[in-house]
Amino acid sequence: MEHIAVAQDNDVLVVAPATANLLASFAHGLADDFLTTLYLAFTGPVVLAPAMNTAMWQHPATQANLETLRRRGHRIIEPEDGFLACGTIGPGRLAEPERIASAVMAELRRRSDLEGETVLVTAGPTQEALDPVRYISNRSSGKMGYALAEAAAARGAKVILVSGPVHVQAPRGVAVIPVRTAREMRTAVFENLERATVVVKAAAVADFHLTEIPAQKVKKTAARLTLELDPTPDILAELGRKKGDRLLIGFAAETENLEREARRKLETKNCDMIVGNLVSDTSGFDADDNEVLLVLRTGESIAVPRASKRAIADRILDESLKLRLALHSAHER
Ligand code: C5P
């Protein structure tokens, strides 16, 4: 049972060089030798430094396997451009040892940097009933919030995930509190706020709802139907009023003027950070990737280039920890 013992005794799994065959085996969970069985038994961070011929690296099969591994939260150290063992020049050369070592150190630092924290995350859309069978909602998939919950748990935090209706699997070790409406989300958030040291409001909460829901299904007629909607409770704004010394992170999905809108939300809702994203076809709502602008209470803005939502989640947590340190030392001065 050597693969189990090695998996339990070690903090990080690094494969350098990682071949095309190894990436395929890891991506698909094939386990026919020591390393691939070790991989399945290992629950910590995984760092992969691929090296291969340029055409093999660029092959859609290899790129699809890499995508699967990235989504799983593994760190891929892109190969470098250069002279390859097969005699050609191009991307495929194993990264320099310094790059591999610093990626491993970053994974080890992250591994327990949220120990002792309780992170309350909201995710997904809310559904607001129009009658017993109909509702209004939005295109949020919940993927960003679930990626944040997964990343925070992997880094040692206790995570409470308040989730609207989604089709994403709950991350390992995370307690999920399912809710449907904005009101239910508000109740679940404030019931759990006391324990939280960090609150991440990634949910796309409906802004309007029907306060009086008809008891029976509304009948179809030829006449026009007009709906009168009331605003839902703004959970983030209320959190801003009651935050104490918790770190409060909100989201802003915009179709224009991202930085201005994100900063306006940061101020009006008293947040420490707003994660702004421009909604487009390939990032933001319902996509696997995202590209965000972090707007911080310190006045700084950080553009995070396009990456998987899992990688973006780690970056948001990295910047949140730095921000808390900066806010504390500013407070002490
Ligand atoms: O103002 P806007 O709805 O665009 O702000 C988005 C941020 O506010 C998100 O973090 C979202 O979770 C939160 N929000 C909320 N309650 C609402 C509406 C939005 O907590 N009713």
PDB file of N, CA and C in Angstrom, residues 162-235:
ATOM      1  N   VAL A 162     -23.528  29.435   1.493  1.00  0.00           N
ATOM      2  CA  VAL A 162     -24.972  29.660   1.347  1.00  0.00           C
ATOM      3  C   VAL A 162     -25.231  29.738  -0.152  1.00  0.00           C
ATOM      4  N   SER A 163     -25.974  28.762  -0.655  1.00  0.00           N
ATOM      5  CA  SER A 163     -26.066  28.631  -2.107  1.00  0.00           C
ATOM      6  C   SER A 163     -27.492  28.679  -2.631  1.00  0.00           C
ATOM      7  N   GLY A 164     -27.691  29.512  -3.656  1.00  0.00           N
ATOM      8  CA  GLY A 164     -28.941  29.488  -4.414  1.00  0.00           C
ATOM      9  C   GLY A 164     -28.970  28.208  -5.245  1.00  0.00           C
ATOM     10  N   PRO A 165     -30.062  27.982  -6.002  1.00  0.00           N
ATOM     11  CA  PRO A 165     -30.185  26.731  -6.782  1.00  0.00           C
ATOM     12  C   PRO A 165     -29.167  26.673  -7.923  1.00  0.00           C
ATOM     13  N   VAL A 166     -28.241  25.716  -7.867  1.00  0.00           N
ATOM     14  CA  VAL A 166     -27.209  25.563  -8.902  1.00  0.00           C
ATOM     15  C   VAL A 166     -27.026  24.077  -9.240  1.00  0.00           C
ATOM     16  N   HIS A 167     -26.227  23.819 -10.260  1.00  0.00           N
ATOM     17  CA  HIS A 167     -25.932  22.427 -10.632  1.00  0.00           C
ATOM     18  C   HIS A 167     -24.455  22.122 -10.443  1.00  0.00           C
ATOM     19  N   VAL A 168     -23.846  22.735  -9.469  1.00  0.00           N
ATOM     20  CA  VAL A 168     -22.416  22.509  -9.214  1.00  0.00           C
ATOM     21  C   VAL A 168     -22.298  21.624  -7.982  1.00  0.00           C
ATOM     22  N   GLN A 169     -21.330  20.702  -8.021  1.00  0.00           N
ATOM     23  CA  GLN A 169     -21.139  19.798  -6.891  1.00  0.00           C
ATOM     24  C   GLN A 169     -20.499  20.529  -5.715  1.00  0.00           C
ATOM     25  N   ALA A 170     -20.955  20.219  -4.511  1.00  0.00           N
ATOM     26  CA  ALA A 170     -20.398  20.868  -3.322  1.00  0.00           C
ATOM     27  C   ALA A 170     -18.936  20.484  -3.158  1.00  0.00           C
ATOM     28  N   PRO A 171     -18.059  21.465  -2.859  1.00  0.00           N
ATOM     29  CA  PRO A 171     -16.650  21.123  -2.655  1.00  0.00           C
ATOM     30  C   PRO A 171     -16.462  20.247  -1.424  1.00  0.00           C
ATOM     31  N   ARG A 172     -15.366  19.476  -1.434  1.00  0.00           N
ATOM     32  CA  ARG A 172     -15.048  18.581  -0.317  1.00  0.00           C
ATOM     33  C   ARG A 172     -14.912  19.349   0.998  1.00  0.00           C
ATOM     34  N   GLY A 173     -15.567  18.868   2.040  1.00  0.00           N
ATOM     35  CA  GLY A 173     -15.385  19.474   3.362  1.00  0.00           C
ATOM     36  C   GLY A 173     -16.111  20.785   3.575  1.00  0.00           C
ATOM     37  N   VAL A 174     -17.027  21.146   2.671  1.00  0.00           N
ATOM     38  CA  VAL A 174     -17.730  22.429   2.807  1.00  0.00           C
ATOM     39  C   VAL A 174     -19.198  22.186   3.157  1.00  0.00           C
ATOM     40  N   ALA A 175     -19.685  22.875   4.201  1.00  0.00           N
ATOM     41  CA  ALA A 175     -21.089  22.748   4.596  1.00  0.00           C
ATOM     42  C   ALA A 175     -21.926  23.662   3.705  1.00  0.00           C
ATOM     43  N   VAL A 176     -22.902  23.094   2.981  1.00  0.00           N
ATOM     44  CA  VAL A 176     -23.729  23.904   2.086  1.00  0.00           C
ATOM     45  C   VAL A 176     -25.095  24.145   2.726  1.00  0.00           C
ATOM     46  N   ILE A 177     -25.518  25.402   2.733  1.00  0.00           N
ATOM     47  CA  ILE A 177     -26.869  25.728   3.204  1.00  0.00           C
ATOM     48  C   ILE A 177     -27.668  26.152   1.970  1.00  0.00           C
ATOM     49  N   PRO A 178     -28.579  25.284   1.501  1.00  0.00           N
ATOM     50  CA  PRO A 178     -29.301  25.636   0.274  1.00  0.00           C
ATOM     51  C   PRO A 178     -30.430  26.634   0.539  1.00  0.00           C
ATOM     52  N   VAL A 179     -30.538  27.651  -0.309  1.00  0.00           N
ATOM     53  CA  VAL A 179     -31.633  28.627  -0.201  1.00  0.00           C
ATOM     54  C   VAL A 179     -32.206  28.858  -1.595  1.00  0.00           C
ATOM     55  N   ARG A 180     -33.393  29.460  -1.648  1.00  0.00           N
ATOM     56  CA  ARG A 180     -33.973  29.740  -2.948  1.00  0.00           C
ATOM     57  C   ARG A 180     -34.086  31.255  -3.189  1.00  0.00           C
ATOM     58  N   THR A 181     -34.692  31.959  -2.272  1.00  0.00           N
ATOM     59  CA  THR A 181     -34.983  33.381  -2.515  1.00  0.00           C
ATOM     60  C   THR A 181     -33.956  34.298  -1.838  1.00  0.00           C
ATOM     61  N   ALA A 182     -34.011  35.585  -2.201  1.00  0.00           N
ATOM     62  CA  ALA A 182     -33.129  36.586  -1.567  1.00  0.00           C
ATOM     63  C   ALA A 182     -33.416  36.657  -0.066  1.00  0.00           C
ATOM     64  N   ARG A 183     -34.680  36.578   0.298  1.00  0.00           N
ATOM     65  CA  ARG A 183     -35.017  36.640   1.730  1.00  0.00           C
ATOM     66  C   ARG A 183     -34.421  35.465   2.496  1.00  0.00           C
ATOM     67  N   GLU A 184     -34.539  34.253   1.887  1.00  0.00           N
ATOM     68  CA  GLU A 184     -33.949  33.077   2.548  1.00  0.00           C
ATOM     69  C   GLU A 184     -32.438  33.226   2.652  1.00  0.00           C
ATOM     70  N   MET A 185     -31.829  33.805   1.600  1.00  0.00           N
ATOM     71  CA  MET A 185     -30.374  33.985   1.635  1.00  0.00           C
ATOM     72  C   MET A 185     -30.005  34.953   2.759  1.00  0.00           C
ATOM     73  N   ARG A 186     -30.780  36.018   2.882  1.00  0.00           N
ATOM     74  CA  ARG A 186     -30.505  36.993   3.946  1.00  0.00           C
ATOM     75  C   ARG A 186     -30.558  36.315   5.320  1.00  0.00           C
ATOM     76  N   THR A 187     -31.623  35.511   5.553  1.00  0.00           N
ATOM     77  CA  THR A 187     -31.761  34.831   6.847  1.00  0.00           C
ATOM     78  C   THR A 187     -30.560  33.925   7.111  1.00  0.00           C
ATOM     79  N   ALA A 188     -30.181  33.115   6.106  1.00  0.00           N
ATOM     80  CA  ALA A 188     -29.061  32.170   6.296  1.00  0.00           C
ATOM     81  C   ALA A 188     -27.758  32.918   6.563  1.00  0.00           C
ATOM     82  N   VAL A 189     -27.549  34.043   5.864  1.00  0.00           N
ATOM     83  CA  VAL A 189     -26.309  34.808   6.046  1.00  0.00           C
ATOM     84  C   VAL A 189     -26.243  35.358   7.474  1.00  0.00           C
ATOM     85  N   PHE A 190     -27.330  35.985   7.936  1.00  0.00           N
ATOM     86  CA  PHE A 190     -27.252  36.610   9.261  1.00  0.00           C
ATOM     87  C   PHE A 190     -27.278  35.586  10.393  1.00  0.00           C
ATOM     88  N   GLU A 191     -27.845  34.393  10.134  1.00  0.00           N
ATOM     89  CA  GLU A 191     -27.771  33.334  11.152  1.00  0.00           C
ATOM     90  C   GLU A 191     -26.343  32.838  11.349  1.00  0.00           C
ATOM     91  N   ASN A 192     -25.510  32.977  10.317  1.00  0.00           N
ATOM     92  CA  ASN A 192     -24.147  32.437  10.393  1.00  0.00           C
ATOM     93  C   ASN A 192     -23.066  33.501  10.486  1.00  0.00           C
ATOM     94  N   LEU A 193     -23.480  34.767  10.504  1.00  0.00           N
ATOM     95  CA  LEU A 193     -22.502  35.858  10.447  1.00  0.00           C
ATOM     96  C   LEU A 193     -21.575  35.885  11.659  1.00  0.00           C
ATOM     97  N   GLU A 194     -22.132  35.609  12.825  1.00  0.00           N
ATOM     98  CA  GLU A 194     -21.371  35.698  14.077  1.00  0.00           C
ATOM     99  C   GLU A 194     -20.032  34.966  13.990  1.00  0.00           C
ATOM    100  N   ARG A 195     -20.065  33.748  13.383  1.00  0.00           N
ATOM    101  CA  ARG A 195     -18.860  32.907  13.353  1.00  0.00           C
ATOM    102  C   ARG A 195     -17.860  33.347  12.287  1.00  0.00           C
ATOM    103  N   ALA A 196     -18.320  34.141  11.308  1.00  0.00           N
ATOM    104  CA  ALA A 196     -17.476  34.396  10.130  1.00  0.00           C
ATOM    105  C   ALA A 196     -16.415  35.463  10.389  1.00  0.00           C
ATOM    106  N   THR A 197     -15.215  35.234   9.842  1.00  0.00           N
ATOM    107  CA  THR A 197     -14.160  36.259   9.901  1.00  0.00           C
ATOM    108  C   THR A 197     -13.993  36.920   8.528  1.00  0.00           C
ATOM    109  N   VAL A 198     -14.455  36.219   7.489  1.00  0.00           N
ATOM    110  CA  VAL A 198     -14.408  36.756   6.124  1.00  0.00           C
ATOM    111  C   VAL A 198     -15.752  36.441   5.465  1.00  0.00           C
ATOM    112  N   VAL A 199     -16.352  37.434   4.791  1.00  0.00           N
ATOM    113  CA  VAL A 199     -17.609  37.177   4.077  1.00  0.00           C
ATOM    114  C   VAL A 199     -17.399  37.502   2.600  1.00  0.00           C
ATOM    115  N   VAL A 200     -17.714  36.525   1.740  1.00  0.00           N
ATOM    116  CA  VAL A 200     -17.567  36.734   0.300  1.00  0.00           C
ATOM    117  C   VAL A 200     -18.944  36.607  -0.331  1.00  0.00           C
ATOM    118  N   LYS A 201     -19.428  37.719  -0.892  1.00  0.00           N
ATOM    119  CA  LYS A 201     -20.810  37.740  -1.375  1.00  0.00           C
ATOM    120  C   LYS A 201     -20.804  37.572  -2.896  1.00  0.00           C
ATOM    121  N   ALA A 202     -20.558  36.339  -3.330  1.00  0.00           N
ATOM    122  CA  ALA A 202     -20.451  36.098  -4.774  1.00  0.00           C
ATOM    123  C   ALA A 202     -21.807  35.820  -5.440  1.00  0.00           C
ATOM    124  N   ALA A 203     -22.862  35.686  -4.637  1.00  0.00           N
ATOM    125  CA  ALA A 203     -24.175  35.355  -5.217  1.00  0.00           C
ATOM    126  C   ALA A 203     -24.703  36.499  -6.081  1.00  0.00           C
ATOM    127  N   ALA A 204     -25.435  36.128  -7.126  1.00  0.00           N
ATOM    128  CA  ALA A 204     -26.144  37.109  -7.951  1.00  0.00           C
ATOM    129  C   ALA A 204     -27.586  37.161  -7.422  1.00  0.00           C
ATOM    130  N   VAL A 205     -27.765  37.992  -6.432  1.00  0.00           N
ATOM    131  CA  VAL A 205     -29.071  38.067  -5.756  1.00  0.00           C
ATOM    132  C   VAL A 205     -30.044  38.840  -6.649  1.00  0.00           C
ATOM    133  N   ALA A 206     -31.248  38.333  -6.785  1.00  0.00           N
ATOM    134  CA  ALA A 206     -32.255  39.064  -7.569  1.00  0.00           C
ATOM    135  C   ALA A 206     -32.504  40.414  -6.907  1.00  0.00           C
ATOM    136  N   ASP A 207     -32.662  41.454  -7.712  1.00  0.00           N
ATOM    137  CA  ASP A 207     -32.862  42.788  -7.135  1.00  0.00           C
ATOM    138  C   ASP A 207     -34.333  43.092  -6.895  1.00  0.00           C
ATOM    139  N   PHE A 208     -35.228  42.334  -7.534  1.00  0.00           N
ATOM    140  CA  PHE A 208     -36.667  42.591  -7.368  1.00  0.00           C
ATOM    141  C   PHE A 208     -37.403  41.275  -7.119  1.00  0.00           C
ATOM    142  N   HIS A 209     -38.485  41.361  -6.395  1.00  0.00           N
ATOM    143  CA  HIS A 209     -39.321  40.177  -6.182  1.00  0.00           C
ATOM    144  C   HIS A 209     -40.782  40.583  -6.010  1.00  0.00           C
ATOM    145  N   LEU A 210     -41.633  39.567  -6.042  1.00  0.00           N
ATOM    146  CA  LEU A 210     -43.060  39.785  -5.846  1.00  0.00           C
ATOM    147  C   LEU A 210     -43.321  39.521  -4.365  1.00  0.00           C
ATOM    148  N   THR A 211     -43.815  40.520  -3.649  1.00  0.00           N
ATOM    149  CA  THR A 211     -43.973  40.302  -2.203  1.00  0.00           C
ATOM    150  C   THR A 211     -45.192  39.422  -1.896  1.00  0.00           C
ATOM    151  N   GLU A 212     -46.255  39.600  -2.691  1.00  0.00           N
ATOM    152  CA  GLU A 212     -47.470  38.789  -2.464  1.00  0.00           C
ATOM    153  C   GLU A 212     -47.536  37.749  -3.579  1.00  0.00           C
ATOM    154  N   ILE A 213     -47.180  36.513  -3.271  1.00  0.00           N
ATOM    155  CA  ILE A 213     -47.164  35.488  -4.321  1.00  0.00           C
ATOM    156  C   ILE A 213     -48.546  34.834  -4.401  1.00  0.00           C
ATOM    157  N   PRO A 214     -49.175  34.817  -5.607  1.00  0.00           N
ATOM    158  CA  PRO A 214     -50.498  34.208  -5.726  1.00  0.00           C
ATOM    159  C   PRO A 214     -50.471  32.742  -5.265  1.00  0.00           C
ATOM    160  N   ALA A 215     -51.526  32.304  -4.597  1.00  0.00           N
ATOM    161  CA  ALA A 215     -51.557  30.931  -4.085  1.00  0.00           C
ATOM    162  C   ALA A 215     -51.748  29.934  -5.224  1.00  0.00           C
ATOM    163  N   GLN A 216     -52.375  30.364  -6.315  1.00  0.00           N
ATOM    164  CA  GLN A 216     -52.644  29.463  -7.449  1.00  0.00           C
ATOM    165  C   GLN A 216     -51.870  29.914  -8.679  1.00  0.00           C
ATOM    166  N   LYS A 217     -51.686  28.958  -9.603  1.00  0.00           N
ATOM    167  CA  LYS A 217     -50.985  29.274 -10.845  1.00  0.00           C
ATOM    168  C   LYS A 217     -51.766  30.343 -11.628  1.00  0.00           C
ATOM    169  N   VAL A 218     -51.048  31.355 -12.123  1.00  0.00           N
ATOM    170  CA  VAL A 218     -51.700  32.421 -12.892  1.00  0.00           C
ATOM    171  C   VAL A 218     -52.130  31.845 -14.249  1.00  0.00           C
ATOM    172  N   LYS A 219     -53.403  32.066 -14.619  1.00  0.00           N
ATOM    173  CA  LYS A 219     -53.936  31.482 -15.869  1.00  0.00           C
ATOM    174  C   LYS A 219     -53.463  32.257 -17.087  1.00  0.00           C
ATOM    175  N   LYS A 220     -53.263  31.524 -18.175  1.00  0.00           N
ATOM    176  CA  LYS A 220     -52.879  32.179 -19.426  1.00  0.00           C
ATOM    177  C   LYS A 220     -54.127  32.808 -20.052  1.00  0.00           C
ATOM    178  N   THR A 221     -54.025  34.083 -20.412  1.00  0.00           N
ATOM    179  CA  THR A 221     -55.137  34.730 -21.122  1.00  0.00           C
ATOM    180  C   THR A 221     -54.522  35.482 -22.297  1.00  0.00           C
ATOM    181  N   ALA A 222     -55.372  36.063 -23.140  1.00  0.00           N
ATOM    182  CA  ALA A 222     -54.853  36.817 -24.281  1.00  0.00           C
ATOM    183  C   ALA A 222     -54.409  38.213 -23.842  1.00  0.00           C
ATOM    184  N   ALA A 223     -54.783  38.614 -22.625  1.00  0.00           N
ATOM    185  CA  ALA A 223     -54.488  39.982 -22.179  1.00  0.00           C
ATOM    186  C   ALA A 223     -53.035  40.119 -21.724  1.00  0.00           C
ATOM    187  N   ARG A 224     -52.555  41.365 -21.746  1.00  0.00           N
ATOM    188  CA  ARG A 224     -51.190  41.641 -21.272  1.00  0.00           C
ATOM    189  C   ARG A 224     -51.136  41.469 -19.759  1.00  0.00           C
ATOM    190  N   LEU A 225     -50.024  40.937 -19.276  1.00  0.00           N
ATOM    191  CA  LEU A 225     -49.868  40.756 -17.832  1.00  0.00           C
ATOM    192  C   LEU A 225     -48.804  41.747 -17.343  1.00  0.00           C
ATOM    193  N   THR A 226     -49.127  42.528 -16.348  1.00  0.00           N
ATOM    194  CA  THR A 226     -48.146  43.474 -15.791  1.00  0.00           C
ATOM    195  C   THR A 226     -47.741  43.001 -14.404  1.00  0.00           C
ATOM    196  N   LEU A 227     -46.441  42.965 -14.169  1.00  0.00           N
ATOM    197  CA  LEU A 227     -45.963  42.546 -12.848  1.00  0.00           C
ATOM    198  C   LEU A 227     -45.484  43.778 -12.089  1.00  0.00           C
ATOM    199  N   GLU A 228     -45.851  43.892 -10.857  1.00  0.00           N
ATOM    200  CA  GLU A 228     -45.307  44.971 -10.031  1.00  0.00           C
ATOM    201  C   GLU A 228     -44.372  44.349  -9.021  1.00  0.00           C
ATOM    202  N   LEU A 229     -43.098  44.721  -9.089  1.00  0.00           N
ATOM    203  CA  LEU A 229     -42.093  44.081  -8.240  1.00  0.00           C
ATOM    204  C   LEU A 229     -41.555  45.070  -7.213  1.00  0.00           C
ATOM    205  N   ASP A 230     -41.198  44.539  -6.064  1.00  0.00           N
ATOM    206  CA  ASP A 230     -40.574  45.368  -5.026  1.00  0.00           C
ATOM    207  C   ASP A 230     -39.106  45.013  -4.932  1.00  0.00           C
ATOM    208  N   PRO A 231     -38.286  45.949  -4.434  1.00  0.00           N
ATOM    209  CA  PRO A 231     -36.869  45.614  -4.269  1.00  0.00           C
ATOM    210  C   PRO A 231     -36.665  44.531  -3.208  1.00  0.00           C
ATOM    211  N   THR A 232     -35.679  43.681  -3.397  1.00  0.00           N
ATOM    212  CA  THR A 232     -35.326  42.668  -2.385  1.00  0.00           C
ATOM    213  C   THR A 232     -34.423  43.336  -1.336  1.00  0.00           C
ATOM    214  N   PRO A 233     -34.252  42.705  -0.175  1.00  0.00           N
ATOM    215  CA  PRO A 233     -33.314  43.290   0.793  1.00  0.00           C
ATOM    216  C   PRO A 233     -31.906  43.253   0.214  1.00  0.00           C
ATOM    217  N   ASP A 234     -31.144  44.345   0.329  1.00  0.00           N
ATOM    218  CA  ASP A 234     -29.757  44.344  -0.146  1.00  0.00           C
ATOM    219  C   ASP A 234     -28.887  43.771   0.972  1.00  0.00           C
ATOM    220  N   ILE A 235     -28.567  42.487   0.832  1.00  0.00           N
ATOM    221  CA  ILE A 235     -27.843  41.766   1.899  1.00  0.00           C
ATOM    222  C   ILE A 235     -26.455  42.370   2.097  1.00  0.00           C
TER     223      ILE A 235
END
